[in-house]
Amino acid sequence: MTNTIPNTFSTVAVLGAGTMGAGIAQVCAQAGSSVVLQDITAEFVQKGLERIRDFLQKGVDKGKTTAEQRDAVLARITTTTDRAGACRQARLVIEAVPEKLELKNGLFRELSAVVSPDCVLASNTSSLSLAKVFAGVQGPARCIGMHFFNPVPLMALLELVRTAATGQATIDAVTAYARLLGKEPILVVDSPGFASSRLGVCLGLEAIRMFESGVASAEDIDKAMVLGYGHPMGPLKLTDLVGLDVRLAIADYLRKELDHPGFQAPELMRRMVAEGKLGKKSGQGFYRW
Ligand code: CAA
């Protein structure tokens, strides 16, 4: 959990303390950065911090982390509900707020006037157009997509997404930081769903259609991919893990942007979301959690 590579991003602000934001804050702190984790209520921030504590404690219980490392990581994380205050000293701001274009764009427009001119602005969006997320933001060359994967501390990939305006210096700095975080970066052009969500969601939707039409049980559809294709987790279980609501929003967006019938969300998925069967976070999805 310590390293010798110089860390350009000594101070990082993470906006949004949900599953992704908490995981991102944790890996940044593990890399040695001082992290300010912000959300709109003290309760959300507290929940995010608890999530980080729990993960680190499990690491200690498993013998993967020492108690000293756990404490050092936690000591590098402070929390706040003050968004502008969180970002004022930051060298890097990573946004992980809900997947709503207006929300993300408004946030970056507001912050680009508050942060230092060389502060890199990054969005963890999993599919939205980054050109739109960063529209009207001061200093578009410092804007980039940093798409992390759930569970953030365990997943090796970091998908970096460049817009037409992203500067090479930004790409270089964020690529070096990705390695510091212990992640393998890939560089993708700003396009609907990037590389990961476009392929991953496509597989997940087809699995739901197969389940809906009775091709096989959820367990057997998942086994087909786990045992037959070597995926770590089947597409239905993964949809439960990510959240049916999250994947439905991505599917609707990709259906519109790519005009491809493969991204048409199955009726079953819409019904399950309407009934609150959102997957792991609600206790029920294709599986009971
Ligand atoms: N601290 C430290 N290490 C830990 C840990 C902790 N709290 N918890 C687990 N680990 C370690 C384990 O010790 C284990 O290490 P070894 O391989 O050295 O033994 C490793 O992490 C794997 O953990 P487990 O054995 O407990 O669990 P697993 O093998 O079942 O793997 C998983 C869990 C990594 C989540 C795996 O199931 C997986 O890769 N699933 C697919 C996840 C995925 O596809 N995520 C992407 C979702 S899409 C997304 O996120 C994008 C989006 O925009 C929504």
CSV table of C-alpha atoms and ligand atoms in Angstrom, one decimal, residues 1 20 26 30 54-60 62-65 99 124-127 147-155 196-197 231-234 238 241-243 246-247 250, ligand 1:
chain,number,residue,atom,x,y,z
A,1,MET,CA,0.0,0.0,0.0
A,20,MET,CA,-18.2,3.9,-6.3
A,26,GLN,CA,-10.2,4.3,-0.5
A,30,GLN,CA,-4.1,3.7,-0.3
A,54,ASP,CA,-15.6,-2.4,6.6
A,55,PHE,CA,-13.5,-3.2,3.5
A,56,LEU,CA,-10.3,-2.4,5.2
A,57,GLN,CA,-11.2,-4.4,8.3
A,58,LYS,CA,-12.1,-7.4,6.2
A,59,GLY,CA,-8.7,-7.0,4.6
A,60,VAL,CA,-7.1,-7.1,8.1
A,62,LYS,CA,-8.1,-11.9,5.8
A,63,GLY,CA,-4.5,-11.1,6.5
A,64,LYS,CA,-4.2,-8.9,3.3
A,65,THR,CA,-3.8,-5.6,5.2
A,99,GLU,CA,-25.7,9.3,-13.5
A,124,ASN,CA,-16.5,8.4,-13.1
A,125,THR,CA,-19.6,8.3,-15.5
A,126,SER,CA,-20.0,4.8,-16.9
A,127,SER,CA,-21.6,5.8,-20.2
A,147,HIS,CA,-14.3,5.0,-15.1
A,148,PHE,CA,-13.7,2.7,-12.1
A,149,PHE,CA,-15.3,-0.8,-11.6
A,150,ASN,CA,-17.1,-2.2,-8.7
A,151,PRO,CA,-15.8,-3.4,-6.3
A,152,VAL,CA,-13.2,-0.6,-6.8
A,153,PRO,CA,-10.5,-1.9,-4.5
A,154,LEU,CA,-10.5,-5.3,-6.2
A,155,MET,CA,-11.0,-4.5,-9.9
A,196,SER,CA,-16.6,-1.5,-21.0
A,197,SER,CA,-20.3,-0.6,-20.5
A,231,HIS,CA,-16.0,-15.0,-16.5
A,232,PRO,CA,-15.5,-14.4,-12.8
A,233,MET,CA,-19.3,-13.8,-12.3
A,234,GLY,CA,-22.3,-14.5,-14.6
A,238,LEU,CA,-23.3,-9.1,-12.1
A,241,LEU,CA,-24.2,-6.4,-8.1
A,242,VAL,CA,-24.2,-3.3,-10.3
A,243,GLY,CA,-28.0,-2.6,-9.7
A,246,VAL,CA,-28.2,1.6,-12.8
A,247,ARG,CA,-28.0,-0.8,-15.8
A,250,ILE,CA,-27.4,2.9,-19.1
B,1,CAA,N1,-9.3,-6.5,1.5
B,1,CAA,C1,-8.3,-7.0,0.8
B,1,CAA,N2,-8.4,-8.0,-0.1
B,1,CAA,C2,-9.6,-8.5,-0.3
B,1,CAA,C3,-10.7,-8.1,0.3
B,1,CAA,C4,-10.6,-7.0,1.3
B,1,CAA,N3,-11.6,-6.6,2.0
B,1,CAA,N4,-11.8,-8.8,-0.1
B,1,CAA,C5,-11.4,-9.7,-1.0
B,1,CAA,N5,-10.1,-9.5,-1.1
B,1,CAA,C6,-9.2,-10.3,-2.0
B,1,CAA,C7,-9.3,-11.7,-1.7
B,1,CAA,O1,-8.5,-12.1,-0.6
B,1,CAA,C8,-8.9,-12.4,-3.0
B,1,CAA,O2,-7.5,-12.3,-3.1
B,1,CAA,P1,-6.6,-13.6,-3.7
B,1,CAA,O3,-7.1,-13.6,-5.1
B,1,CAA,O4,-5.2,-13.1,-3.5
B,1,CAA,O5,-7.0,-14.7,-2.9
B,1,CAA,C9,-9.5,-11.5,-4.0
B,1,CAA,O6,-9.6,-10.2,-3.4
B,1,CAA,C10,-10.8,-11.9,-4.5
B,1,CAA,O7,-11.7,-12.0,-3.4
B,1,CAA,P2,-12.7,-13.2,-3.0
B,1,CAA,O8,-11.9,-14.5,-3.2
B,1,CAA,O9,-13.3,-12.9,-1.7
B,1,CAA,O10,-13.8,-13.1,-4.1
B,1,CAA,P3,-14.0,-13.6,-5.5
B,1,CAA,O11,-12.8,-14.4,-6.0
B,1,CAA,O12,-15.3,-14.2,-5.5
B,1,CAA,O13,-14.0,-12.2,-6.4
B,1,CAA,C11,-14.9,-10.3,-7.3
B,1,CAA,C12,-14.8,-11.2,-6.1
B,1,CAA,C13,-13.5,-9.7,-7.5
B,1,CAA,C14,-15.9,-9.3,-7.1
B,1,CAA,C15,-15.2,-11.2,-8.6
B,1,CAA,O14,-16.4,-11.9,-8.3
B,1,CAA,C16,-15.4,-10.4,-9.8
B,1,CAA,O15,-14.4,-10.1,-10.5
B,1,CAA,N6,-16.7,-10.2,-10.2
B,1,CAA,C17,-17.0,-9.4,-11.3
B,1,CAA,C18,-17.1,-8.0,-10.9
B,1,CAA,C19,-17.3,-7.1,-12.1
B,1,CAA,O16,-17.4,-7.5,-13.2
B,1,CAA,N7,-17.3,-5.8,-11.8
B,1,CAA,C20,-17.6,-4.8,-12.8
B,1,CAA,C21,-19.0,-4.4,-12.7
B,1,CAA,S1,-19.4,-3.2,-13.9
B,1,CAA,C22,-18.9,-1.8,-13.2
B,1,CAA,O17,-18.6,-1.6,-12.1
B,1,CAA,C23,-19.0,-0.6,-14.1
B,1,CAA,C24,-20.1,0.4,-13.9
B,1,CAA,O18,-19.9,1.4,-14.3
B,1,CAA,C25,-21.3,0.1,-13.1
